[in-house]
mmCIF file of C-alpha atoms in Angstrom:
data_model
loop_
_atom_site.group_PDB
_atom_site.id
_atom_site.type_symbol
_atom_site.label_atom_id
_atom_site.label_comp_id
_atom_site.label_asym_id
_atom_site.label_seq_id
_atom_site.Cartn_x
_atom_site.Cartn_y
_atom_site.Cartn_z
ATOM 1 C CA UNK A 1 139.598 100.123 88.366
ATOM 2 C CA UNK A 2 136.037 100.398 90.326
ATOM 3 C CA UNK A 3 136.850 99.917 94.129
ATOM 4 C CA UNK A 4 133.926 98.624 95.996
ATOM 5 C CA UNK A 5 133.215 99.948 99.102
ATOM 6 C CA UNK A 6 133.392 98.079 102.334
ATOM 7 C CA UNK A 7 130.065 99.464 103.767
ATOM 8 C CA UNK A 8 127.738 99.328 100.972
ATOM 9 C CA UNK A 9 124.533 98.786 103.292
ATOM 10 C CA UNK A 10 125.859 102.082 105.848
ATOM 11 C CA UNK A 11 126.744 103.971 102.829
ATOM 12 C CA UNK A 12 123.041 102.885 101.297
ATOM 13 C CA UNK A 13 121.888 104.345 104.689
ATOM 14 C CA UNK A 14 124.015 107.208 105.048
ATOM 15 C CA UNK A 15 122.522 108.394 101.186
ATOM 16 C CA UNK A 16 118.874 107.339 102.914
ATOM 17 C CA UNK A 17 119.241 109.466 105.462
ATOM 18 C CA UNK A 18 120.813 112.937 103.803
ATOM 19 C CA UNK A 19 117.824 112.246 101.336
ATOM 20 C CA UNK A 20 115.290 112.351 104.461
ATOM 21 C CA UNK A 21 116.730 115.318 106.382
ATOM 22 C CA UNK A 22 116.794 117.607 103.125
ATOM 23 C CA UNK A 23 113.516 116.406 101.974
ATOM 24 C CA UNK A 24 112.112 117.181 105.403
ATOM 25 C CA UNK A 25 113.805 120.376 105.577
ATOM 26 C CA UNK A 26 112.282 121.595 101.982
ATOM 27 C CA UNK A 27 108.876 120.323 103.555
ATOM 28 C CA UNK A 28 109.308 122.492 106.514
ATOM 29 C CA UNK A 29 110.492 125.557 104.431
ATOM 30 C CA UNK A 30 107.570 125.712 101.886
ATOM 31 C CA UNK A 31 104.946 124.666 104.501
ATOM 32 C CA UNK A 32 104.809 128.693 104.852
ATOM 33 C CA UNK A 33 104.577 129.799 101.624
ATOM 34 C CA UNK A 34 102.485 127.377 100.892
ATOM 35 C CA UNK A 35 99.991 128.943 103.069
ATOM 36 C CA UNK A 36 100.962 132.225 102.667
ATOM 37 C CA UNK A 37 100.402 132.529 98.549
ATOM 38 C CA UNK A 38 98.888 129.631 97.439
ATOM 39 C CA UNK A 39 96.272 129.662 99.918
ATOM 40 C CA UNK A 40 96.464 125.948 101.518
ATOM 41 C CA UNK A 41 94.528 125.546 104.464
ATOM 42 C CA UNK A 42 96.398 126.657 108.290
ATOM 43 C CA UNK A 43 95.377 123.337 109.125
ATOM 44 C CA UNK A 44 96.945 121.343 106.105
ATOM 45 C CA UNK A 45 100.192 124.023 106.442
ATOM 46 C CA UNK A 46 100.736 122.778 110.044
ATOM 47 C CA UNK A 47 100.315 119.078 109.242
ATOM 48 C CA UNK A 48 102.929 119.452 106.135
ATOM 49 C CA UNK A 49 105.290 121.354 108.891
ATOM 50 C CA UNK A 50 104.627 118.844 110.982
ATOM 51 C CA UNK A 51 105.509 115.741 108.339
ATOM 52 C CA UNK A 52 108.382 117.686 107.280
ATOM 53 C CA UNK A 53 110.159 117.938 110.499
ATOM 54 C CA UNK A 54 109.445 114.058 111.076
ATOM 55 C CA UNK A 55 111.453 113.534 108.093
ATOM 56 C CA UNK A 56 114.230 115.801 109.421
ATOM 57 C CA UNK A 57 114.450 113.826 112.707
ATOM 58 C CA UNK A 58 114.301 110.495 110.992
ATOM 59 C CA UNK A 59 117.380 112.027 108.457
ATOM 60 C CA UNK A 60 119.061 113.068 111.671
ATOM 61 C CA UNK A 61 118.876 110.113 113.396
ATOM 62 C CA UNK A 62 119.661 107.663 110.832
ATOM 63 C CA UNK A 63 123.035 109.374 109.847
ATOM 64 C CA UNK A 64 124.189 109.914 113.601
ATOM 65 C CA UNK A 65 123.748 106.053 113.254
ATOM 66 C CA UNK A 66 125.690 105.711 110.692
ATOM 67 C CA UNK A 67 128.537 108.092 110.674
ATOM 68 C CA UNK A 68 130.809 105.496 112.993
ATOM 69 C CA UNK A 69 130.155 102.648 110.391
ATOM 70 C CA UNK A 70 130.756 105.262 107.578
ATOM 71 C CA UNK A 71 133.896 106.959 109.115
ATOM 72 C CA UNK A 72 136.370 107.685 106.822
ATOM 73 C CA UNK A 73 139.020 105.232 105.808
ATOM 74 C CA UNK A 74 139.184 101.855 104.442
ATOM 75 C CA UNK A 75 137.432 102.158 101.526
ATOM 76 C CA UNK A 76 134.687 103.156 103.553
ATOM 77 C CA UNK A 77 132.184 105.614 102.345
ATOM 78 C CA UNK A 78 129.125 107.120 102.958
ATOM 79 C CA UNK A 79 130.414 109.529 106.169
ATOM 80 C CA UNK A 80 130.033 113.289 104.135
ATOM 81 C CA UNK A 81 126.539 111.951 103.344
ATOM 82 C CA UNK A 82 125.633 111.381 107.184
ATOM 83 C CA UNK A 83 127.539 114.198 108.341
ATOM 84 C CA UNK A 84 124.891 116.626 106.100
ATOM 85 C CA UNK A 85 122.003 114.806 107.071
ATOM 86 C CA UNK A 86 122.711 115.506 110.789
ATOM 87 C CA UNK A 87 123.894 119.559 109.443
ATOM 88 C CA UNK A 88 120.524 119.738 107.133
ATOM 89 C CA UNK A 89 118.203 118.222 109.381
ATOM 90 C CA UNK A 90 119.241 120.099 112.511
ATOM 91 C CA UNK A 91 118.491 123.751 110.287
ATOM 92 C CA UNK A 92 115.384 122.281 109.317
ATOM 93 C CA UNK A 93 114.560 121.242 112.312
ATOM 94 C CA UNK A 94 115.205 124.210 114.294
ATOM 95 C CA UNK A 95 112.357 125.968 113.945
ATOM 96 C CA UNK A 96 109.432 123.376 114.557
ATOM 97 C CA UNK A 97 111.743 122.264 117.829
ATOM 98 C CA UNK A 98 112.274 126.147 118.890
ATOM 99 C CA UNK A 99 108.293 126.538 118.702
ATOM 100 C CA UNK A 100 107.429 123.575 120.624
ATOM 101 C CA UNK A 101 109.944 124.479 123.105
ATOM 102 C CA UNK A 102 108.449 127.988 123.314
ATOM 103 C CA UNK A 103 105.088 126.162 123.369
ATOM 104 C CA UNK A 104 105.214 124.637 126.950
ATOM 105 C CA UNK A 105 106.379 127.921 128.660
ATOM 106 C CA UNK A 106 104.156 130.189 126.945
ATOM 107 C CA UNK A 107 100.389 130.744 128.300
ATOM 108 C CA UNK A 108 97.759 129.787 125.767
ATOM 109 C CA UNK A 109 96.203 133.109 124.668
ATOM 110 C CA UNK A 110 96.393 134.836 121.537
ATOM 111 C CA UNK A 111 95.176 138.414 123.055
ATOM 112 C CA UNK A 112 98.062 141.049 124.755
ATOM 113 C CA UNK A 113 97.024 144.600 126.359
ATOM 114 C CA UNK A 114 98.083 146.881 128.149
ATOM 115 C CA UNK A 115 94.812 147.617 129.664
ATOM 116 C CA UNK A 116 93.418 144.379 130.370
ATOM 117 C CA UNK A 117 90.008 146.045 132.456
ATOM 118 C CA UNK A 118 89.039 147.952 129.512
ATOM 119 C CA UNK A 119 91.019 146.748 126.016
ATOM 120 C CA UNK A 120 91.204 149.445 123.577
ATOM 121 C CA UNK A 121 88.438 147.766 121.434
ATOM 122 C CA UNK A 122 89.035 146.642 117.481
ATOM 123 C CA UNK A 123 86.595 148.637 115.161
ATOM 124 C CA UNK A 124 87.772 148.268 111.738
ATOM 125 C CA UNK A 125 89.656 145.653 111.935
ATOM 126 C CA UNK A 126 87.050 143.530 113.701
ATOM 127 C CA UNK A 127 84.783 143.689 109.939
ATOM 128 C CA UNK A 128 88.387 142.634 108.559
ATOM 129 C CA UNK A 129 88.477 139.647 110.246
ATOM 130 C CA UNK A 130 85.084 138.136 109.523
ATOM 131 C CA UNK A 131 85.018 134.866 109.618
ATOM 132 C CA UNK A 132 87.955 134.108 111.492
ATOM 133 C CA UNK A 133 88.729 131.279 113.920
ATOM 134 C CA UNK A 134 89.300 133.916 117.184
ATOM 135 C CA UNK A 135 86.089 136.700 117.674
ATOM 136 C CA UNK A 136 87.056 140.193 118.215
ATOM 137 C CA UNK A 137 86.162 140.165 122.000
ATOM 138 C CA UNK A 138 88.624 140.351 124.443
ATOM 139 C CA UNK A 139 88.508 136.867 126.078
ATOM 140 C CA UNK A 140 87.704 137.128 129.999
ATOM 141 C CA UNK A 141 89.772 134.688 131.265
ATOM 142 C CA UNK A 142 93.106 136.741 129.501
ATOM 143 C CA UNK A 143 93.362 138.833 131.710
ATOM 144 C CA UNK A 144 94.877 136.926 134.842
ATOM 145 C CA UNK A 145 96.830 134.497 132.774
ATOM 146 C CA UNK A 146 98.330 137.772 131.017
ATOM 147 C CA UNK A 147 99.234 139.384 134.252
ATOM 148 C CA UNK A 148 100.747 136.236 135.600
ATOM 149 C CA UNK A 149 102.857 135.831 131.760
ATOM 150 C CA UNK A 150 103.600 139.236 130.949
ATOM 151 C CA UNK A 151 103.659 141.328 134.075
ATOM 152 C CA UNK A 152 105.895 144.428 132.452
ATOM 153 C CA UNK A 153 102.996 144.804 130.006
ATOM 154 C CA UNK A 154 102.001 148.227 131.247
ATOM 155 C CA UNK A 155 100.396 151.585 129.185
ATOM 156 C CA UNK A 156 102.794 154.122 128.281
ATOM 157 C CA UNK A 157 102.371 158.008 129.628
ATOM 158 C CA UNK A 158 103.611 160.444 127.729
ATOM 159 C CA UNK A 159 104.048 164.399 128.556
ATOM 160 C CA UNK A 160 102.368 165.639 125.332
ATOM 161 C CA UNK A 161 99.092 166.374 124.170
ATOM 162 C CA UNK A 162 96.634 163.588 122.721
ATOM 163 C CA UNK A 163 97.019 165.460 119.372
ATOM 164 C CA UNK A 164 101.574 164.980 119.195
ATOM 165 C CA UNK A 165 101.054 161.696 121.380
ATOM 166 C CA UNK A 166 98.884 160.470 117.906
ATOM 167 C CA UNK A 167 101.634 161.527 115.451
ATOM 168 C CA UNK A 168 104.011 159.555 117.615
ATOM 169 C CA UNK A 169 101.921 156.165 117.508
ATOM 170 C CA UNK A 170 101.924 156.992 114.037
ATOM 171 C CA UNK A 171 105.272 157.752 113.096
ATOM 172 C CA UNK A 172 106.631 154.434 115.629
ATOM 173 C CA UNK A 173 103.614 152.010 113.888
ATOM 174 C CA UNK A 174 104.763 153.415 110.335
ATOM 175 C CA UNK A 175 108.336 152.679 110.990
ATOM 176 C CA UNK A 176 107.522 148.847 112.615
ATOM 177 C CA UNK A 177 106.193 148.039 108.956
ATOM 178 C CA UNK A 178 102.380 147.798 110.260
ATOM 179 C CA UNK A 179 99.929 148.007 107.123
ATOM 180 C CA UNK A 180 97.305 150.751 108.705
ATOM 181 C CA UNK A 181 94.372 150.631 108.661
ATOM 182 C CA UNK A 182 92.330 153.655 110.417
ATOM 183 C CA UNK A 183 93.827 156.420 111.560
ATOM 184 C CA UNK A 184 90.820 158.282 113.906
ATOM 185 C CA UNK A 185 92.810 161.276 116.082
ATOM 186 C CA UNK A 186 89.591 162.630 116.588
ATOM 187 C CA UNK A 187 89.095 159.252 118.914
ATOM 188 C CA UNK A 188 92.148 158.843 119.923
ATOM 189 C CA UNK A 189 92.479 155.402 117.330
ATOM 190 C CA UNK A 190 95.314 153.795 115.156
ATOM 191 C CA UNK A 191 94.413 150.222 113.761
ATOM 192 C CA UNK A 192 96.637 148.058 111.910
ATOM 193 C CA UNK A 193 98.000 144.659 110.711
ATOM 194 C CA UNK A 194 101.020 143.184 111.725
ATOM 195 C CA UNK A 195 101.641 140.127 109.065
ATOM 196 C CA UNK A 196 104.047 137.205 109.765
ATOM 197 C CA UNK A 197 107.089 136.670 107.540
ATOM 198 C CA UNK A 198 106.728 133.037 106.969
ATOM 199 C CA UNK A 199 103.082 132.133 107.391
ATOM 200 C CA UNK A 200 101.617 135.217 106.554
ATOM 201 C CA UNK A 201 99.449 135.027 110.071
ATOM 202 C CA UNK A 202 97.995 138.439 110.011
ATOM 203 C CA UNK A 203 97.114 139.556 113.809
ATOM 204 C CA UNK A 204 95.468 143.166 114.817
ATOM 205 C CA UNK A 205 96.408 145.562 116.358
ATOM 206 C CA UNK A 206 94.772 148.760 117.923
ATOM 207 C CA UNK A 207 96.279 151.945 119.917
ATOM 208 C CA UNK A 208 94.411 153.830 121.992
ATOM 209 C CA UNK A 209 95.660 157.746 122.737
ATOM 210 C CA UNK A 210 93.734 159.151 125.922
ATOM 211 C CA UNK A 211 94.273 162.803 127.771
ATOM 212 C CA UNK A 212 95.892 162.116 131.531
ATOM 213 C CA UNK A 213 96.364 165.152 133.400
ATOM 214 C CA UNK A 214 98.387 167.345 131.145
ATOM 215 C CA UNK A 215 99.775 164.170 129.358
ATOM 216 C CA UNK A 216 98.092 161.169 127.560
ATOM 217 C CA UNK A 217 98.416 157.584 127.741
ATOM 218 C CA UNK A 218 98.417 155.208 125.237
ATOM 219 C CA UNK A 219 97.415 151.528 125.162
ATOM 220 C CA UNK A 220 98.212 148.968 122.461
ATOM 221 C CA UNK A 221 96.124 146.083 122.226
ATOM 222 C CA UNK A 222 97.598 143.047 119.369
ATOM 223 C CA UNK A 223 95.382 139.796 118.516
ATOM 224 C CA UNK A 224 95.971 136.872 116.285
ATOM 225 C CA UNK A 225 93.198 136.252 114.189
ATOM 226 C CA UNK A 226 94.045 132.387 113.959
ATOM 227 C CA UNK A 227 95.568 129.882 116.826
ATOM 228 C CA UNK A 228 94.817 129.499 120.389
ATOM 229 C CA UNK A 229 98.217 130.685 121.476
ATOM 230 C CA UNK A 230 100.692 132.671 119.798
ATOM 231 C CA UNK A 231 104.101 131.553 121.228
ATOM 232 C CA UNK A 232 104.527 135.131 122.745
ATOM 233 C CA UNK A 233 104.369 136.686 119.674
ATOM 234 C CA UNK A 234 101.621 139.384 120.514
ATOM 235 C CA UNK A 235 104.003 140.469 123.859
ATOM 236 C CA UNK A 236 106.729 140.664 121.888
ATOM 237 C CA UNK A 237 105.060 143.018 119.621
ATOM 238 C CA UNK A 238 103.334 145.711 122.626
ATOM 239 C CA UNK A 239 106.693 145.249 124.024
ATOM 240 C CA UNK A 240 108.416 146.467 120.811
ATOM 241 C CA UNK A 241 105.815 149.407 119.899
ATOM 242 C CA UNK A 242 106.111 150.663 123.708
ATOM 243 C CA UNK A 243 110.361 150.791 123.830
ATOM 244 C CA UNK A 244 109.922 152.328 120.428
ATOM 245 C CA UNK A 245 107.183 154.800 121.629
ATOM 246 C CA UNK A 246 109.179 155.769 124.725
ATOM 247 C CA UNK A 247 112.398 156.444 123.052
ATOM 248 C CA UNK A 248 110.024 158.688 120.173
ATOM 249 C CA UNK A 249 111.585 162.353 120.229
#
């Protein structure tokens, strides 16, 4: 015999909201891709990633409201239902939240160096990026703001020749994944393209290879074609390349 429940509206609300959160968190999860392969526009990506983590906050909230009402136990049902909404909506909500959060703390520049008088300029991958939203130039006003941010950003001196210090940029660059571009030993010159799992964001990247003394040193310059900040993502990288280059045999 069919037992109705005794919270048909919080178990209505409960289904509501696990129905929102995983919704939400598809939205957020294909809002890459979506970008990535099918070519949507960055600006119709974000707004999708956006909408799609409203829907996981509105799937959140509703079943922390209703998991009391739903709890388990006289005939009441509807509690596993709010219970995933808050487990769903919280994964897909992590990332939109974690990038905010890394939003306000983070300077908004898009440009790292390790030389910020005299950046290692982009040749061939400045005709790569035509058209995009950020010009090749390094921006004036980075070079403060980067100094303030990311004071460990420094060039890396090595006790080889230009010539081994080049097959070591090489050999670290090749081993990060980086699709390269040039390789120019002759001018001291390794371009590539670092490409984002997710979004596909493709930022360049150029290492410079100069004599010092009987050393060289190396700078690493990395710049997002797209976005006025990058959430730290173009530190992260120099800071990567240069613990990988100094611990190069």
């Amino acid at each position: 015999m069919f037992v109705r429940p005794t919270n048909p509206i919080s178990h209505r609300l409960a289904r509501i909201a696990f129905i929102l959160a995983t919704v939400g968190s598809l939205i957020v999860a294909v809002s890459g891709p979506l970008h990535r392969y099918l070519g949507l526009d960055i600006e119709a990506a974000i707004a999708v990633f956006r909408y799609g983590f409203y829907l996981t906050v509105a799937g959140i909230a509703l079943g922390l409201g209703t998991m009391l009402p739903a709890r388990p136990g006289d005939r009441r049902r509807g509690f596993v239902a709010a219970f995933l909404a808050i487990v769903i909506g919280a994964a897909g909500a992590w990332v939109p939240l974690h990038w905010f959060l890394e939003a306000q703390h983070r300077p908004a520049i898009n440009d790292i160096t390790t030389d910020t008088a005299s950046p290692p300029p982009l040749v061939a991958t400045a005709q790569l990026r035509r058209g995009a939203p950020n010009p090749p130039a390094y921006p004036k006003d980075n070079a403060a703001i980067q100094r303030a941010a990311f004071p460990d950003i420094e060039p890396v001196i090595l006790a080889v020749p230009p010539a081994e210090a080049f097959k070591r940029v090489d050999r670290v660059a090749t081993a990060l994944g980086w699709e390269i571009v040039a390789r120019v030993p002759a001018d001291g010159r390794l371009e590539a393209i670092a490409t984002s799992p997710w979004f596909g964001f493709r930022d360049d990247i150029v290492v410079r290879i100069r004599p010092q003394g009987p050393g060289s040193r190396i700078d690493i310059r990395s710049k997002s074609r797209i976005g006025e900040a990058d959430l730290g993502g173009n530190a992260e990288r120099v800071r990567t390349f240069i613990a990988r280059l100094k611990a190069e045999i």
